mmCIF file of C-alpha atoms in Angstrom:
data_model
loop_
_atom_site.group_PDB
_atom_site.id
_atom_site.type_symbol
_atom_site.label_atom_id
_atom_site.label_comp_id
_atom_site.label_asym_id
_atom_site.label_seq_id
_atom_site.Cartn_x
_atom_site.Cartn_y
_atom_site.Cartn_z
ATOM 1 C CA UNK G 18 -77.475 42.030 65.102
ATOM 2 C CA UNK G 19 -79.313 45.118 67.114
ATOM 3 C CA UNK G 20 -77.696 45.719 70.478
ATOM 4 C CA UNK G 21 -78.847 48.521 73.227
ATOM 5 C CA UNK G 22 -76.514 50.571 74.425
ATOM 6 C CA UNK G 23 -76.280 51.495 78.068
ATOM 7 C CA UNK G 24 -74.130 54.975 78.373
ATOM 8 C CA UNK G 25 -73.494 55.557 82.227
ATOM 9 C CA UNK G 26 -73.979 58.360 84.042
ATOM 10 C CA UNK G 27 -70.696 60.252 83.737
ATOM 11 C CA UNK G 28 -70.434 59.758 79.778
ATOM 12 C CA UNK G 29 -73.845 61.110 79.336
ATOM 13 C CA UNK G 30 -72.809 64.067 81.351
ATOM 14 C CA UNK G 31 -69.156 64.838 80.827
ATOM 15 C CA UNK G 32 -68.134 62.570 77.734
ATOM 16 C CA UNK G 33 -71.092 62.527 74.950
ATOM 17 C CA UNK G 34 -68.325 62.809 72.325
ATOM 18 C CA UNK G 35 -67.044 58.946 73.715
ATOM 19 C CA UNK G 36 -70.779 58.000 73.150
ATOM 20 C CA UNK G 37 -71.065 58.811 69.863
ATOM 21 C CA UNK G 38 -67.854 56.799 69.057
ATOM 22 C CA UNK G 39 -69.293 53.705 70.485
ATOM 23 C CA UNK G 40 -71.841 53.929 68.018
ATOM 24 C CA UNK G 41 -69.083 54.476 65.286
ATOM 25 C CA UNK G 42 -67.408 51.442 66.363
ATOM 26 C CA UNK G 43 -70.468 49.011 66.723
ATOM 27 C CA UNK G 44 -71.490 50.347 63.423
ATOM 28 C CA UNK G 45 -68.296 49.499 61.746
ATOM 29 C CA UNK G 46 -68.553 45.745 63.428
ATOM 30 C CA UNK G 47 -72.230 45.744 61.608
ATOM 31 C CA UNK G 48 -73.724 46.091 64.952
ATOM 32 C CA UNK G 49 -77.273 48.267 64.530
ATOM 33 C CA UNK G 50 -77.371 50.220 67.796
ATOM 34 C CA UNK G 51 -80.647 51.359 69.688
ATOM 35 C CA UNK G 52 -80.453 54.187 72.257
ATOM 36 C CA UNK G 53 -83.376 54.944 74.934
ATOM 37 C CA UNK G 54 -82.841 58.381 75.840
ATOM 38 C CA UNK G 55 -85.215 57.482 78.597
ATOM 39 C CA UNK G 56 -82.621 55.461 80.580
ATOM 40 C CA UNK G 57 -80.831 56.982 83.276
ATOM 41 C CA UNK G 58 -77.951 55.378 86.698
ATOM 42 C CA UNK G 59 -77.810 51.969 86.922
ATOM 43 C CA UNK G 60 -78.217 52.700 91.079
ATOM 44 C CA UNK G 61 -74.492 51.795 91.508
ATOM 45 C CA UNK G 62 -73.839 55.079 92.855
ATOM 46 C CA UNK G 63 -76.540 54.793 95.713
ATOM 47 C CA UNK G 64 -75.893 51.523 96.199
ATOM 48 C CA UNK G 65 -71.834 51.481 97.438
ATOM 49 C CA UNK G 66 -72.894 54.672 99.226
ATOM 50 C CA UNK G 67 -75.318 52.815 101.854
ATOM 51 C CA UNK G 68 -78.985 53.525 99.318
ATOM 52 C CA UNK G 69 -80.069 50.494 99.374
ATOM 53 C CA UNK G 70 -83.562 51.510 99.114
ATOM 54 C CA UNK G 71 -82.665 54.161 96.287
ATOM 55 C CA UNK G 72 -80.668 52.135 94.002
ATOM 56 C CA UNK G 73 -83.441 49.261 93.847
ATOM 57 C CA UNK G 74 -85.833 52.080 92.724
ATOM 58 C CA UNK G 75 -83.533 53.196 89.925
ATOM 59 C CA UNK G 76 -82.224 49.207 89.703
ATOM 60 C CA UNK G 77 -86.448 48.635 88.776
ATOM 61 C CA UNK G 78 -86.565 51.674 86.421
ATOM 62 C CA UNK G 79 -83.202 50.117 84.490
ATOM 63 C CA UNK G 80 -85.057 46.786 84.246
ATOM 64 C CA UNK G 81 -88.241 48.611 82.630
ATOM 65 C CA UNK G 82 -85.709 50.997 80.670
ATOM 66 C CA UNK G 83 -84.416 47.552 79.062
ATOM 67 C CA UNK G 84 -87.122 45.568 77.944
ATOM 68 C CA UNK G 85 -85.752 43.899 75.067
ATOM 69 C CA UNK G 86 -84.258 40.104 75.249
ATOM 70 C CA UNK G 87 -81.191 41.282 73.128
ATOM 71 C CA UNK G 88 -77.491 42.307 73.881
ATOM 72 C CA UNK G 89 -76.993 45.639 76.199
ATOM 73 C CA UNK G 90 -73.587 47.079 75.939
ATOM 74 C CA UNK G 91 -72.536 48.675 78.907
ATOM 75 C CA UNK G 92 -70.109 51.652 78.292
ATOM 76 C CA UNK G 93 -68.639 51.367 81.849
ATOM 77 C CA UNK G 94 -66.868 48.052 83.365
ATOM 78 C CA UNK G 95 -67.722 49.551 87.049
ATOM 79 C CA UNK G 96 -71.358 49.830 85.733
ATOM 80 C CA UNK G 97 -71.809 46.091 83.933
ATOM 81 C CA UNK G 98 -70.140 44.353 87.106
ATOM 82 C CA UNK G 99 -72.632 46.426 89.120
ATOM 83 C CA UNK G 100 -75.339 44.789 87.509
ATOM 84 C CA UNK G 101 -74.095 41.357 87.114
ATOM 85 C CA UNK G 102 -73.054 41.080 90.742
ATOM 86 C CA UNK G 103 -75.536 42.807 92.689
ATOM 87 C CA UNK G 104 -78.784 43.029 90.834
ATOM 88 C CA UNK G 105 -79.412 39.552 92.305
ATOM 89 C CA UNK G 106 -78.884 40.939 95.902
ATOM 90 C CA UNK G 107 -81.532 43.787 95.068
ATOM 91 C CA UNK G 108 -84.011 41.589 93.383
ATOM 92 C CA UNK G 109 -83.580 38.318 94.269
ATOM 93 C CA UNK G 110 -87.410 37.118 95.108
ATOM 94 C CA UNK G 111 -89.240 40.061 94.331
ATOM 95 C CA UNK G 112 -91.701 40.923 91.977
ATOM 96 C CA UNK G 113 -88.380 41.944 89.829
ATOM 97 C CA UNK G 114 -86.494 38.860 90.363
ATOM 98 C CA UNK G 115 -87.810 37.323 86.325
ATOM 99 C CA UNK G 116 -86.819 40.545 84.532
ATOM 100 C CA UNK G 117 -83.130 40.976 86.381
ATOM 101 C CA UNK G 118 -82.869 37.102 85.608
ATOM 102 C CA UNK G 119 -83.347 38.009 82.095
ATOM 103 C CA UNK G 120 -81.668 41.055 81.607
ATOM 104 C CA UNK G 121 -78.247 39.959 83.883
ATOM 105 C CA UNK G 122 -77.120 37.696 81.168
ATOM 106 C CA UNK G 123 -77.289 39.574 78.029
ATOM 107 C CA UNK G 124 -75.527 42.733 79.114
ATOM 108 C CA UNK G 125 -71.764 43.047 78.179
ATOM 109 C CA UNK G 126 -69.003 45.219 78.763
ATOM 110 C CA UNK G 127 -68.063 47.152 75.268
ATOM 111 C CA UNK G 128 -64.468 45.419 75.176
ATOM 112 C CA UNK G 129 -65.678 41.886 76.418
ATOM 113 C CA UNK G 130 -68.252 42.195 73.315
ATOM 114 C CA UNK G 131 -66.121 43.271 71.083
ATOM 115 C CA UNK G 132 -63.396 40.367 71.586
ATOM 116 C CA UNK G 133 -65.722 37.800 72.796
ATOM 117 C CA UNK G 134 -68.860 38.341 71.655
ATOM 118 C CA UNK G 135 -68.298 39.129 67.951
ATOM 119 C CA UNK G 136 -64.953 37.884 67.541
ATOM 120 C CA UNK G 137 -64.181 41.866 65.976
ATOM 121 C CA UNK G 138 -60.697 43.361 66.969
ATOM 122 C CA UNK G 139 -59.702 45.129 63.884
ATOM 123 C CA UNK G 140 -61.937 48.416 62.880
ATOM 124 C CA UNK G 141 -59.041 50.261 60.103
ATOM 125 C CA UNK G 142 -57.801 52.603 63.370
ATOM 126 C CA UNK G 143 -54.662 54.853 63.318
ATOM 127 C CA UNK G 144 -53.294 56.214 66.343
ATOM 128 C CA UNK G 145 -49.427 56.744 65.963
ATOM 129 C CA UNK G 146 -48.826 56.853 69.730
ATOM 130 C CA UNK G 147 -47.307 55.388 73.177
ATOM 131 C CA UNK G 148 -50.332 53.631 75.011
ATOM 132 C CA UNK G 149 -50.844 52.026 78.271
ATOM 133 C CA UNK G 150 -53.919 50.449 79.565
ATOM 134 C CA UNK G 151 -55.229 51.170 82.600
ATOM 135 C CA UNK G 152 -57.045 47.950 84.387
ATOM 136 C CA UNK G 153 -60.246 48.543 86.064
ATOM 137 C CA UNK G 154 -60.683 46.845 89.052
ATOM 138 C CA UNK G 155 -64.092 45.548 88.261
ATOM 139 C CA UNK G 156 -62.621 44.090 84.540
ATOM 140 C CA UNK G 157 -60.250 42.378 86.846
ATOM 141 C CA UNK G 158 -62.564 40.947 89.675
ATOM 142 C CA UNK G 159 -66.202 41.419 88.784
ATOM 143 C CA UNK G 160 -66.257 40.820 84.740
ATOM 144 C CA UNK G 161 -62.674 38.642 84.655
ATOM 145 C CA UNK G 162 -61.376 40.352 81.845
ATOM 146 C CA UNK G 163 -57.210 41.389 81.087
ATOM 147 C CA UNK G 164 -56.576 40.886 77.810
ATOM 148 C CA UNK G 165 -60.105 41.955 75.841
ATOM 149 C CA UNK G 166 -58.975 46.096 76.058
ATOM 150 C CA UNK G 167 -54.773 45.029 75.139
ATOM 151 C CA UNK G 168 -55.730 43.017 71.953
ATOM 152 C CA UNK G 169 -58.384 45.816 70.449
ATOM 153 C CA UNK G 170 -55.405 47.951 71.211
ATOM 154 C CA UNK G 171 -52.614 45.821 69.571
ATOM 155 C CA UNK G 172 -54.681 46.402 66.339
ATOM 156 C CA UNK G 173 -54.797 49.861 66.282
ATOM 157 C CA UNK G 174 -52.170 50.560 63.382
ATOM 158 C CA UNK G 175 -49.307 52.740 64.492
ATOM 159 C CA UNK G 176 -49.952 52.595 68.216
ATOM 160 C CA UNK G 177 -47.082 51.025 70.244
ATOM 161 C CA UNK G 178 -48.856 49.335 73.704
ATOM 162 C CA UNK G 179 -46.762 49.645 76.554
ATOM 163 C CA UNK G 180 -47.439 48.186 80.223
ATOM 164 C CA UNK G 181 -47.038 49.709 83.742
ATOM 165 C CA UNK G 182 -45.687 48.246 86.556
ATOM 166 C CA UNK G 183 -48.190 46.857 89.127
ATOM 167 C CA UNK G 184 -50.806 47.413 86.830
ATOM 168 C CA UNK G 185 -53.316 45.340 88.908
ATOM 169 C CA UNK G 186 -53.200 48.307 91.252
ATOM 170 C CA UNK G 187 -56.850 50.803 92.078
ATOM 171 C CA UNK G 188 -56.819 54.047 90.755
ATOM 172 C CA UNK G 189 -58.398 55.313 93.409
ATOM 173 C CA UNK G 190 -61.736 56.073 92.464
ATOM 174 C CA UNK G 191 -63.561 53.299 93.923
ATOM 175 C CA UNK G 192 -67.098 53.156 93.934
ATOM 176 C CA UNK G 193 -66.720 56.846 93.690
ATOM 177 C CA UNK G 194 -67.525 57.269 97.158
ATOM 178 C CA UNK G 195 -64.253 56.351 98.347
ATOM 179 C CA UNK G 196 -62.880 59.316 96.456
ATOM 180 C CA UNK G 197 -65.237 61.639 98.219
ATOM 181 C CA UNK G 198 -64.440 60.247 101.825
ATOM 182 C CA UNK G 199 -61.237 59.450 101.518
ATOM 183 C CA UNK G 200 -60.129 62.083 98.948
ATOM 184 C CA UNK G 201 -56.072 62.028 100.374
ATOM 185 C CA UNK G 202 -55.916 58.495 100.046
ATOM 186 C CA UNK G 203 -57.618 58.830 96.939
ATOM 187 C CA UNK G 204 -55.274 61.376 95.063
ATOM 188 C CA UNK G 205 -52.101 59.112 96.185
ATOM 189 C CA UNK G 206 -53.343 56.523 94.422
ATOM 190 C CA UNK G 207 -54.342 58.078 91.655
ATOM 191 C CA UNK G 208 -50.530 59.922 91.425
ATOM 192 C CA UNK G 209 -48.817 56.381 91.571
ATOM 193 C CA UNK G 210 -51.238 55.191 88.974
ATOM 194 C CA UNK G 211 -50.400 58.320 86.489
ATOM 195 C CA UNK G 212 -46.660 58.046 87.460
ATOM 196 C CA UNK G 213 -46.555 54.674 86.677
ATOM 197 C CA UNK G 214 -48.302 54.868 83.494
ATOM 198 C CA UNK G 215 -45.265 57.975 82.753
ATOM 199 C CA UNK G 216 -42.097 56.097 83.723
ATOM 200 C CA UNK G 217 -44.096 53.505 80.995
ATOM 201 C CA UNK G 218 -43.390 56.187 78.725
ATOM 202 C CA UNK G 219 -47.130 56.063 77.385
ATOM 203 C CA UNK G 220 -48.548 59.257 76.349
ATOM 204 C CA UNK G 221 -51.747 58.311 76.754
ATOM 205 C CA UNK G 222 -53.791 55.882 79.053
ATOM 206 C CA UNK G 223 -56.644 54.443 78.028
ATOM 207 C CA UNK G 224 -59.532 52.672 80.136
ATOM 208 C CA UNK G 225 -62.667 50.865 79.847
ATOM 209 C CA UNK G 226 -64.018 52.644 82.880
ATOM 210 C CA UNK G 227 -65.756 56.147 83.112
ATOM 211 C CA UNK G 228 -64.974 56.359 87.036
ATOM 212 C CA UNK G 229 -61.012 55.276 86.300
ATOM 213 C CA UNK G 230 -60.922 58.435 83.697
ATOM 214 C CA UNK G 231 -62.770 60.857 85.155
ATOM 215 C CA UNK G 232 -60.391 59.952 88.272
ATOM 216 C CA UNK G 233 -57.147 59.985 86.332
ATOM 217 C CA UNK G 234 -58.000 62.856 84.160
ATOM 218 C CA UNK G 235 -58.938 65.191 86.627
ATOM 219 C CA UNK G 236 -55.510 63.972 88.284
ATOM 220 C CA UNK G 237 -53.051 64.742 85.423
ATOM 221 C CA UNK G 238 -54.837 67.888 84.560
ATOM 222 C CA UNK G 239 -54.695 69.118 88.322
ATOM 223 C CA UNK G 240 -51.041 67.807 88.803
ATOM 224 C CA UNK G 241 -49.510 69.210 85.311
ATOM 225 C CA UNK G 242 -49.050 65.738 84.165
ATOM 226 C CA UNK G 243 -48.042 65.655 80.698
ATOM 227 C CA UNK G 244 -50.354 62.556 79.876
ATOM 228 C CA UNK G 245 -53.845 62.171 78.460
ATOM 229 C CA UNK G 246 -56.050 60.047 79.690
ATOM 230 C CA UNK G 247 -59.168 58.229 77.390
ATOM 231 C CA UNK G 248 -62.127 55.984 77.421
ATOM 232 C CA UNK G 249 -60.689 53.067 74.628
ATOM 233 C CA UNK G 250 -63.210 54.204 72.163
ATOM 234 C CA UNK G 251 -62.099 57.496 71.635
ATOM 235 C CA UNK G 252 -58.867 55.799 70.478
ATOM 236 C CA UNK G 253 -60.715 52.933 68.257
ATOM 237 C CA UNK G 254 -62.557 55.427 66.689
ATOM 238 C CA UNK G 255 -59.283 57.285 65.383
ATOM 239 C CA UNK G 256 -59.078 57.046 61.238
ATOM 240 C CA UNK G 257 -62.419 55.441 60.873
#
């Protein structure tokens, strides 16, 4: 099977590394993976901040930038629910409204592939450590996924997965927007998050969203919490 890959704004900029083990993984599930470097945002940004009018133009350039009637795996749960829920508000009865009806159904969220797709959960992974998962609010309400991100984890050899309380709860990030405008609200939520995932006694949290680690990350490193904080890649990748 060939599959695009659809690497969101904030891996290609401040997590290549993660990229690169997305390919490692897919490659290991004998998934051939095709990258245009021409691709760029999804318009999710724009759109949640009131750009309408911007995030159809980059919403058309994401149709063009994925022509192919074949899987897409989205990188980012925030991104993939994006797309699936509010592509048809952008291009419903426009000239764009056959290639958004063709592209919304084939593009997946890495974990929901992964588990549901392919049916692959086990890829040989080591990673002798205390893990929680960290539930982003778009896996929960956009995508309807819980369990896809816990059962790649429960394979990992040597890794013990532990759960949080409340963890249904938002990070704080938002849209990303909602950290900008409301940054105090946005930092308490973030510190119950991390000090939940703590008094878990995980050592590391792991995510399926960029915004939800770039928001928690940023958090711990800013607040001397002694927790890391990962895209769920970077730990399936471990030992292979």
């Amino acid at each position: 099977m060939t599959v695009d890959l659809f690497i969101s704004c904030i891996m290609d900029q401040f997590y290549p590394d993660t990229a690169k083990n997305i390919v490692k993984i897919l490659n290991v599930a004998g998934i051939n993976v095709e990258y245009n470097c021409e691709q760029t945002c999804c318009g999710k940004f724009a759109f949640y901040s009131g750009f309408k009018e911007e995030a159809k133009e980059l919403g058309e350039k994401f149709l063009k930038d994925f022509p192919n009637d074949r899987p897409i795996i989205g990188v980012s749960a925030s991104c993939v629910a994006y797309i699936k829920t509010r592509y048809q508000e952008l291009f419903y009865n426009t000239a764009s409204h056959l290639e958004f009806k063709r592209l919304v159904p084939n593009i997946y969220e890495f974990t929901d592939f992964l588990v549901n797709k392919i049916n692959h959960l086990n890829f040989g992974s080591e990673f002798p450590h205390k893990v929680v998962y960290q539930d982003c609010c778009s896996s929960l309400r956009d995508l309807h996924l819980h369990d896809e991100g816990r059962r790649l984890l429960s394979a990992v050899k040597g890794l013990e997965l532990v759960e949080m309380q409340r963890p249904e709860l938002c990070c704080g990030f938002g849209s990303g927007f909602f950290s900008i405008q409301h940054e105090a609200i946005s930092v308490a939520m973030a510190e119950r998050k991390i000090q939940d995932a703590i008094s878990s006694g995980a050592e590391y949290i792991a995510t399926n969203d960029m915004g939800c680690l770039m928001q928690l990350s940023s958090c711990a490193k800013k607040q001397g919490y002694n927790i890391e904080v990962v895209h769920i890649a970077d730990i399936l990748a471990q030992g292979i």
